[in-house]
């Protein structure tokens, strides 16, 4: 589908130009042109001539503006499944963006999402947008999550605006949620320009330690005794290997599972078990081997949930402490996690354990 980058549908006027030209040509050959009814001829001629001049002037003016600004008619592709070539083009564009500023947001390559690819006439990918659509039947309050990138050399030319216009058509009544790296000045300026509101902020927290020397302790472990089970499986055998509530890259691409990666699933029970809140807490961790350091791993901790009836009792802190010690025993030397800035109980637990904020991600609603 061809579109105009400045979002003015001059193709409609161009069609009008061609229509008026044909109509005027037919009129000249008609009997009215050869008749003596000068008033009829003059009236129709002036009307058609004015429309013809207006249409031609608009088309010429639009093309001159586009040429002056270096804009061209682009090719907008919409698909729910990326071809191998399209995926390669997106990776190349992301690499170009990475050269100007580190990228901390994971692009949703998985089939089933909606992808918008904007290519120029030479088939060079100028801008991309990945749309994570709400499940069928969800309420209008569920937003559409959009992640967009523009080739650095082609920014400030209206490419993002063209993608956003199409995204609004696709999203319908749903709001659009943009995860944004606050350190990106271009992205922040774009969010301001479209009057998007910041609605949330998320932190990445990290802890590096020596497994032989460190162990996490908490008085809640004795005060709120818990038992837990831990099941492990290769990454490809687990449906969710990233936090569904986070856009952070969890060391991998979900559509290309790494057989060397292990997914751990933890479930915690109170002692004695309380049937009203079972399990009391759940969480997951993704363990990835450290290259060239046999027997050591880095872990991404995610999906931490405490049962509603167990909150505010110290169970979250006790469960987190048990997980950390289990990961240390398995050879983990680094643990990364992600948490919303307004999740004060979780932030308090993580900071007590020694985790520090390393990166920030903002969410803007449009």
Tab-separated table of C-alpha atoms in Angstrom:
chain	number	residue	atom	x	y	z
A	1	UNK	CA	0.000	0.000	0.000
A	2	UNK	CA	1.383	3.405	-0.986
A	3	UNK	CA	1.045	6.295	1.422
A	4	UNK	CA	2.265	9.882	1.637
A	5	UNK	CA	4.673	10.561	4.477
A	6	UNK	CA	3.131	13.967	5.260
A	7	UNK	CA	-0.208	12.139	5.643
A	8	UNK	CA	-1.876	14.347	2.971
A	9	UNK	CA	-3.783	12.160	0.580
A	10	UNK	CA	-2.703	14.023	-2.536
A	11	UNK	CA	-3.425	10.874	-4.554
A	12	UNK	CA	-7.100	11.798	-4.279
A	13	UNK	CA	-6.368	15.188	-5.801
A	14	UNK	CA	-4.219	13.590	-8.465
A	15	UNK	CA	-7.143	11.348	-9.375
A	16	UNK	CA	-9.320	14.456	-9.498
A	17	UNK	CA	-6.748	16.064	-11.799
A	18	UNK	CA	-6.912	13.133	-14.209
A	19	UNK	CA	-10.705	13.060	-14.021
A	20	UNK	CA	-11.027	16.780	-14.763
A	21	UNK	CA	-8.577	16.526	-17.647
A	22	UNK	CA	-10.607	13.746	-19.236
A	23	UNK	CA	-13.851	15.559	-18.608
A	24	UNK	CA	-12.524	18.759	-20.175
A	25	UNK	CA	-11.234	16.808	-23.174
A	26	UNK	CA	-14.623	15.166	-23.655
A	27	UNK	CA	-16.346	18.535	-23.302
A	28	UNK	CA	-14.158	20.091	-26.011
A	29	UNK	CA	-15.195	17.295	-28.369
A	30	UNK	CA	-18.865	17.603	-27.425
A	31	UNK	CA	-21.614	19.437	-29.252
A	32	UNK	CA	-21.676	22.165	-26.588
A	33	UNK	CA	-18.210	23.266	-27.595
A	34	UNK	CA	-19.242	23.533	-31.258
A	35	UNK	CA	-22.642	25.068	-30.597
A	36	UNK	CA	-23.501	28.709	-30.462
A	37	UNK	CA	-24.607	28.482	-26.827
A	38	UNK	CA	-21.676	30.531	-25.659
A	39	UNK	CA	-23.019	31.033	-22.112
A	40	UNK	CA	-23.287	27.317	-21.502
A	41	UNK	CA	-19.844	26.749	-22.918
A	42	UNK	CA	-18.199	29.555	-20.942
A	43	UNK	CA	-19.852	28.544	-17.655
A	44	UNK	CA	-18.862	24.895	-17.937
A	45	UNK	CA	-15.434	25.704	-19.289
A	46	UNK	CA	-14.613	28.099	-16.455
A	47	UNK	CA	-15.829	25.617	-13.842
A	48	UNK	CA	-13.809	22.733	-15.243
A	49	UNK	CA	-10.790	24.927	-15.885
A	50	UNK	CA	-10.762	26.169	-12.280
A	51	UNK	CA	-10.997	22.626	-10.929
A	52	UNK	CA	-8.275	21.493	-13.298
A	53	UNK	CA	-5.928	24.302	-12.281
A	54	UNK	CA	-6.600	23.717	-8.573
A	55	UNK	CA	-5.977	19.967	-8.826
A	56	UNK	CA	-2.820	20.408	-10.883
A	57	UNK	CA	-1.494	23.111	-8.558
A	58	UNK	CA	-2.116	20.988	-5.472
A	59	UNK	CA	-0.395	17.948	-6.943
A	60	UNK	CA	2.556	20.011	-8.146
A	61	UNK	CA	2.830	21.830	-4.827
A	62	UNK	CA	2.728	18.630	-2.804
A	63	UNK	CA	5.410	17.023	-4.944
A	64	UNK	CA	7.604	20.136	-4.691
A	65	UNK	CA	7.307	20.163	-0.896
A	66	UNK	CA	8.100	16.464	-0.730
A	67	UNK	CA	11.127	16.909	-2.991
A	68	UNK	CA	12.334	19.892	-0.972
A	69	UNK	CA	12.077	17.973	2.308
A	70	UNK	CA	13.545	14.828	0.829
A	71	UNK	CA	10.316	12.878	1.278
A	72	UNK	CA	9.003	10.205	-1.023
A	73	UNK	CA	5.948	8.061	-1.304
A	74	UNK	CA	6.693	5.060	0.887
A	75	UNK	CA	5.598	1.453	0.961
A	76	UNK	CA	3.789	0.477	4.163
A	77	UNK	CA	3.645	-3.254	4.845
A	78	UNK	CA	1.353	-4.715	7.500
A	79	UNK	CA	1.821	-8.335	8.531
A	80	UNK	CA	1.295	-10.686	11.464
A	81	UNK	CA	4.255	-12.893	10.580
A	82	UNK	CA	7.710	-11.703	9.564
A	83	UNK	CA	9.558	-13.353	6.711
A	84	UNK	CA	13.236	-14.203	7.128
A	85	UNK	CA	14.194	-11.198	4.986
A	86	UNK	CA	11.965	-8.838	6.968
A	87	UNK	CA	13.443	-10.083	10.256
A	88	UNK	CA	16.947	-9.495	8.865
A	89	UNK	CA	15.983	-5.966	7.796
A	90	UNK	CA	14.617	-5.208	11.267
A	91	UNK	CA	17.771	-6.530	12.953
A	92	UNK	CA	19.894	-4.371	10.639
A	93	UNK	CA	17.814	-1.298	11.527
A	94	UNK	CA	18.090	-2.085	15.250
A	95	UNK	CA	21.863	-2.388	14.860
A	96	UNK	CA	21.930	1.070	13.252
A	97	UNK	CA	19.947	2.458	16.189
A	98	UNK	CA	22.236	0.638	18.641
A	99	UNK	CA	25.243	2.490	17.206
A	100	UNK	CA	23.763	5.857	18.180
A	101	UNK	CA	22.425	4.803	21.594
A	102	UNK	CA	22.116	1.501	23.494
A	103	UNK	CA	18.721	-0.195	23.106
A	104	UNK	CA	17.170	-1.600	26.279
A	105	UNK	CA	13.770	-2.491	24.824
A	106	UNK	CA	13.053	-5.865	23.260
A	107	UNK	CA	11.353	-5.811	19.846
A	108	UNK	CA	8.427	-8.298	19.679
A	109	UNK	CA	9.462	-10.607	16.828
A	110	UNK	CA	6.952	-13.334	17.760
A	111	UNK	CA	4.282	-14.359	15.246
A	112	UNK	CA	0.804	-13.142	16.094
A	113	UNK	CA	1.845	-9.578	16.818
A	114	UNK	CA	1.101	-6.881	14.244
A	115	UNK	CA	4.114	-5.493	12.395
A	116	UNK	CA	4.252	-2.266	10.392
A	117	UNK	CA	7.264	-1.861	8.099
A	118	UNK	CA	7.862	1.385	6.225
A	119	UNK	CA	10.160	1.013	3.201
A	120	UNK	CA	11.339	3.573	0.681
A	121	UNK	CA	11.304	3.036	-3.075
A	122	UNK	CA	14.688	1.301	-2.928
A	123	UNK	CA	13.197	-1.215	-0.443
A	124	UNK	CA	15.324	0.171	2.406
A	125	UNK	CA	13.588	-0.217	5.764
A	126	UNK	CA	13.088	3.311	7.128
A	127	UNK	CA	10.963	2.652	10.228
A	128	UNK	CA	9.282	-0.224	12.041
A	129	UNK	CA	6.574	-0.681	14.641
A	130	UNK	CA	5.654	-3.831	16.531
A	131	UNK	CA	2.146	-3.894	18.009
A	132	UNK	CA	1.264	-6.296	20.835
A	133	UNK	CA	-2.506	-6.524	20.514
A	134	UNK	CA	-4.808	-7.365	23.454
A	135	UNK	CA	-6.382	-10.836	23.408
A	136	UNK	CA	-9.684	-11.217	21.583
A	137	UNK	CA	-12.599	-10.270	23.786
A	138	UNK	CA	-10.581	-7.986	26.070
A	139	UNK	CA	-12.070	-4.693	27.218
A	140	UNK	CA	-11.322	-1.368	25.569
A	141	UNK	CA	-9.313	-0.428	28.665
A	142	UNK	CA	-6.619	-2.940	27.689
A	143	UNK	CA	-3.987	-0.939	25.747
A	144	UNK	CA	-2.133	-1.883	22.590
A	145	UNK	CA	1.594	-1.937	23.288
A	146	UNK	CA	3.706	-0.432	20.500
A	147	UNK	CA	7.476	-0.511	20.079
A	148	UNK	CA	8.848	1.615	17.238
A	149	UNK	CA	12.246	2.438	15.784
A	150	UNK	CA	13.292	4.790	12.965
A	151	UNK	CA	16.580	4.598	11.098
A	152	UNK	CA	18.775	7.332	12.667
A	153	UNK	CA	19.628	8.944	9.315
A	154	UNK	CA	15.917	9.269	8.469
A	155	UNK	CA	14.537	10.702	11.701
A	156	UNK	CA	12.456	13.894	11.926
A	157	UNK	CA	10.901	13.266	8.521
A	158	UNK	CA	7.455	12.162	9.619
A	159	UNK	CA	7.984	8.405	9.335
A	160	UNK	CA	6.901	7.722	12.909
A	161	UNK	CA	3.806	9.873	12.368
A	162	UNK	CA	2.848	7.699	9.396
A	163	UNK	CA	3.221	4.531	11.473
A	164	UNK	CA	1.285	6.050	14.372
A	165	UNK	CA	-1.583	7.026	12.080
A	166	UNK	CA	-1.848	3.442	10.855
A	167	UNK	CA	-1.491	2.077	14.409
A	168	UNK	CA	-4.431	4.228	15.526
A	169	UNK	CA	-6.567	2.745	12.753
A	170	UNK	CA	-5.617	-0.784	13.845
A	171	UNK	CA	-6.016	-0.218	17.602
A	172	UNK	CA	-9.516	1.230	17.277
A	173	UNK	CA	-10.889	2.116	20.721
A	174	UNK	CA	-7.807	0.843	22.564
A	175	UNK	CA	-5.198	3.279	23.888
A	176	UNK	CA	-1.614	2.881	22.699
A	177	UNK	CA	1.143	2.257	25.244
A	178	UNK	CA	4.762	3.080	24.354
A	179	UNK	CA	7.697	1.726	26.406
A	180	UNK	CA	10.425	4.367	26.228
A	181	UNK	CA	14.033	4.601	27.310
A	182	UNK	CA	14.112	7.939	29.199
A	183	UNK	CA	17.737	8.447	28.160
A	184	UNK	CA	16.706	8.693	24.495
A	185	UNK	CA	16.277	12.398	23.775
A	186	UNK	CA	14.720	11.757	20.348
A	187	UNK	CA	12.107	9.401	21.775
A	188	UNK	CA	11.284	11.751	24.647
A	189	UNK	CA	10.825	14.601	22.166
A	190	UNK	CA	8.533	12.414	20.061
A	191	UNK	CA	6.353	11.514	23.054
A	192	UNK	CA	6.091	15.199	23.920
A	193	UNK	CA	5.208	16.110	20.338
A	194	UNK	CA	2.296	13.651	20.196
A	195	UNK	CA	1.142	14.710	23.700
A	196	UNK	CA	1.493	11.216	25.182
A	197	UNK	CA	1.190	10.976	28.983
A	198	UNK	CA	3.689	9.097	31.126
A	199	UNK	CA	1.708	6.546	33.115
A	200	UNK	CA	4.338	4.254	34.607
A	201	UNK	CA	8.037	3.716	35.115
A	202	UNK	CA	9.916	0.456	35.443
A	203	UNK	CA	13.356	-0.281	36.865
A	204	UNK	CA	15.909	-2.886	35.991
A	205	UNK	CA	17.797	-3.952	39.112
A	206	UNK	CA	20.929	-6.071	39.291
A	207	UNK	CA	23.121	-7.797	41.821
A	208	UNK	CA	26.586	-9.300	41.175
A	209	UNK	CA	28.072	-11.493	43.888
A	210	UNK	CA	30.522	-14.251	44.732
A	211	UNK	CA	28.588	-17.503	45.298
A	212	UNK	CA	31.317	-18.777	47.624
A	213	UNK	CA	31.145	-15.773	49.932
A	214	UNK	CA	27.589	-14.499	49.889
A	215	UNK	CA	24.295	-15.702	51.231
A	216	UNK	CA	21.075	-13.806	51.705
A	217	UNK	CA	19.474	-13.852	55.149
A	218	UNK	CA	16.226	-12.381	56.395
A	219	UNK	CA	14.467	-12.624	59.763
A	220	UNK	CA	11.296	-13.377	57.808
A	221	UNK	CA	12.681	-16.791	56.826
A	222	UNK	CA	12.269	-17.933	60.451
A	223	UNK	CA	9.250	-15.774	61.212
A	224	UNK	CA	7.301	-16.972	58.155
A	225	UNK	CA	8.613	-20.500	57.474
A	226	UNK	CA	7.977	-21.652	53.923
A	227	UNK	CA	8.526	-24.797	51.913
A	228	UNK	CA	9.007	-24.614	48.183
A	229	UNK	CA	9.203	-26.773	45.110
A	230	UNK	CA	11.312	-25.931	42.084
A	231	UNK	CA	10.847	-27.508	38.670
A	232	UNK	CA	13.333	-26.969	35.857
A	233	UNK	CA	12.921	-27.354	32.108
A	234	UNK	CA	14.736	-26.295	28.927
A	235	UNK	CA	13.653	-22.917	27.636
A	236	UNK	CA	11.831	-24.326	24.616
A	237	UNK	CA	9.588	-26.485	26.843
A	238	UNK	CA	8.218	-23.552	28.862
A	239	UNK	CA	5.483	-21.362	27.440
A	240	UNK	CA	6.472	-18.165	29.271
A	241	UNK	CA	10.180	-17.475	29.555
A	242	UNK	CA	9.798	-13.704	29.907
A	243	UNK	CA	7.741	-11.588	32.240
A	244	UNK	CA	4.487	-10.827	30.373
A	245	UNK	CA	4.295	-7.523	32.249
A	246	UNK	CA	7.683	-6.291	31.080
A	247	UNK	CA	9.192	-5.086	27.810
A	248	UNK	CA	12.745	-5.602	29.006
A	249	UNK	CA	14.890	-8.009	27.072
A	250	UNK	CA	15.435	-11.048	29.317
A	251	UNK	CA	18.704	-12.093	27.625
A	252	UNK	CA	17.014	-13.849	24.742
A	253	UNK	CA	14.572	-13.915	21.879
A	254	UNK	CA	11.483	-15.922	22.773
A	255	UNK	CA	11.040	-17.239	19.226
A	256	UNK	CA	14.550	-18.736	19.244
A	257	UNK	CA	14.894	-20.750	22.492
A	258	UNK	CA	18.395	-21.591	23.664
A	259	UNK	CA	18.760	-25.276	24.621
A	260	UNK	CA	21.496	-24.336	27.112
A	261	UNK	CA	19.058	-22.134	29.043
A	262	UNK	CA	17.051	-23.492	31.972
A	263	UNK	CA	13.734	-22.107	33.225
A	264	UNK	CA	13.094	-22.574	36.950
A	265	UNK	CA	9.550	-22.398	38.338
A	266	UNK	CA	9.145	-21.903	42.105
A	267	UNK	CA	6.017	-22.469	44.218
A	268	UNK	CA	5.895	-21.657	47.944
A	269	UNK	CA	3.647	-23.043	50.685
A	270	UNK	CA	3.241	-21.872	54.253
A	271	UNK	CA	4.221	-24.159	57.132
A	272	UNK	CA	1.736	-25.597	57.947
A	273	UNK	CA	0.022	-25.153	54.539
A	274	UNK	CA	-2.964	-22.820	54.406
A	275	UNK	CA	-5.540	-24.110	51.878
A	276	UNK	CA	-6.989	-20.592	51.575
A	277	UNK	CA	-3.811	-19.262	49.956
A	278	UNK	CA	-2.042	-22.059	48.166
A	279	UNK	CA	0.450	-21.465	46.748
A	280	UNK	CA	1.423	-18.540	48.930
A	281	UNK	CA	3.830	-17.215	46.287
A	282	UNK	CA	5.167	-18.128	42.842
A	283	UNK	CA	8.059	-16.904	40.696
A	284	UNK	CA	10.324	-17.918	37.823
A	285	UNK	CA	13.978	-17.541	36.909
A	286	UNK	CA	15.830	-17.938	33.641
A	287	UNK	CA	19.356	-19.326	34.022
A	288	UNK	CA	21.841	-18.767	31.218
A	289	UNK	CA	25.398	-20.157	31.240
A	290	UNK	CA	28.217	-17.612	31.380
A	291	UNK	CA	30.475	-18.070	28.328
A	292	UNK	CA	34.001	-19.358	29.064
A	293	UNK	CA	33.207	-19.752	32.794
A	294	UNK	CA	32.011	-23.351	33.271
A	295	UNK	CA	29.549	-23.978	36.084
A	296	UNK	CA	28.447	-20.342	36.466
A	297	UNK	CA	25.204	-18.720	35.370
A	298	UNK	CA	23.391	-15.416	35.083
A	299	UNK	CA	19.720	-15.398	36.044
A	300	UNK	CA	16.723	-13.246	35.146
A	301	UNK	CA	14.171	-13.293	37.999
A	302	UNK	CA	10.568	-12.572	37.002
A	303	UNK	CA	6.892	-13.420	37.439
A	304	UNK	CA	6.994	-12.899	41.233
A	305	UNK	CA	3.458	-13.088	42.654
A	306	UNK	CA	2.283	-13.257	46.270
A	307	UNK	CA	-1.248	-14.504	46.994
A	308	UNK	CA	-3.629	-11.668	47.882
A	309	UNK	CA	-4.347	-13.170	51.325
A	310	UNK	CA	-0.626	-13.458	52.080
A	311	UNK	CA	0.439	-9.913	51.331
A	312	UNK	CA	1.814	-7.696	54.071
A	313	UNK	CA	2.856	-10.707	56.174
A	314	UNK	CA	6.518	-10.933	55.173
A	315	UNK	CA	5.956	-13.951	52.921
A	316	UNK	CA	7.274	-12.122	49.856
A	317	UNK	CA	10.546	-11.263	51.576
A	318	UNK	CA	10.965	-14.819	52.906
A	319	UNK	CA	10.239	-16.375	49.501
A	320	UNK	CA	12.628	-14.014	47.709
A	321	UNK	CA	15.408	-14.833	50.160
A	322	UNK	CA	14.906	-18.580	49.593
A	323	UNK	CA	15.010	-18.126	45.807
A	324	UNK	CA	18.214	-16.098	45.926
A	325	UNK	CA	19.966	-18.687	48.072
A	326	UNK	CA	18.783	-21.458	45.749
A	327	UNK	CA	20.127	-19.585	42.711
A	328	UNK	CA	23.456	-19.011	44.471
A	329	UNK	CA	23.675	-22.733	45.220
A	330	UNK	CA	23.127	-23.427	41.510
A	331	UNK	CA	26.122	-21.271	40.554
A	332	UNK	CA	24.475	-17.930	39.693
A	333	UNK	CA	26.850	-14.964	39.880
A	334	UNK	CA	24.443	-12.295	38.620
A	335	UNK	CA	20.709	-11.823	39.051
A	336	UNK	CA	18.668	-9.278	37.098
A	337	UNK	CA	15.042	-8.370	37.769
A	338	UNK	CA	12.509	-5.759	36.707
A	339	UNK	CA	9.993	-3.949	38.871
A	340	UNK	CA	7.471	-1.128	38.514
A	341	UNK	CA	8.503	2.098	40.218
A	342	UNK	CA	5.216	2.224	42.156
A	343	UNK	CA	5.555	-1.339	43.503
A	344	UNK	CA	6.948	-0.097	46.808
A	345	UNK	CA	6.785	-3.410	48.740
A	346	UNK	CA	8.803	-5.228	46.051
A	347	UNK	CA	11.279	-2.348	45.728
A	348	UNK	CA	11.844	-2.435	49.470
A	349	UNK	CA	12.521	-6.203	49.394
A	350	UNK	CA	14.954	-5.931	46.488
A	351	UNK	CA	16.860	-2.995	47.952
A	352	UNK	CA	17.186	-4.760	51.312
A	353	UNK	CA	18.774	-7.684	49.492
A	354	UNK	CA	21.359	-5.356	47.937
A	355	UNK	CA	19.979	-4.937	44.428
A	356	UNK	CA	20.632	-1.609	42.743
A	357	UNK	CA	18.806	0.179	39.929
A	358	UNK	CA	20.815	-0.013	36.708
A	359	UNK	CA	18.311	1.113	34.045
A	360	UNK	CA	14.921	2.802	33.809
A	361	UNK	CA	12.051	2.311	31.371
A	362	UNK	CA	9.101	4.707	31.059
A	363	UNK	CA	5.627	3.962	29.709
A	364	UNK	CA	3.660	6.598	27.786
A	365	UNK	CA	-0.042	6.361	26.948
A	366	UNK	CA	-1.370	7.848	23.715
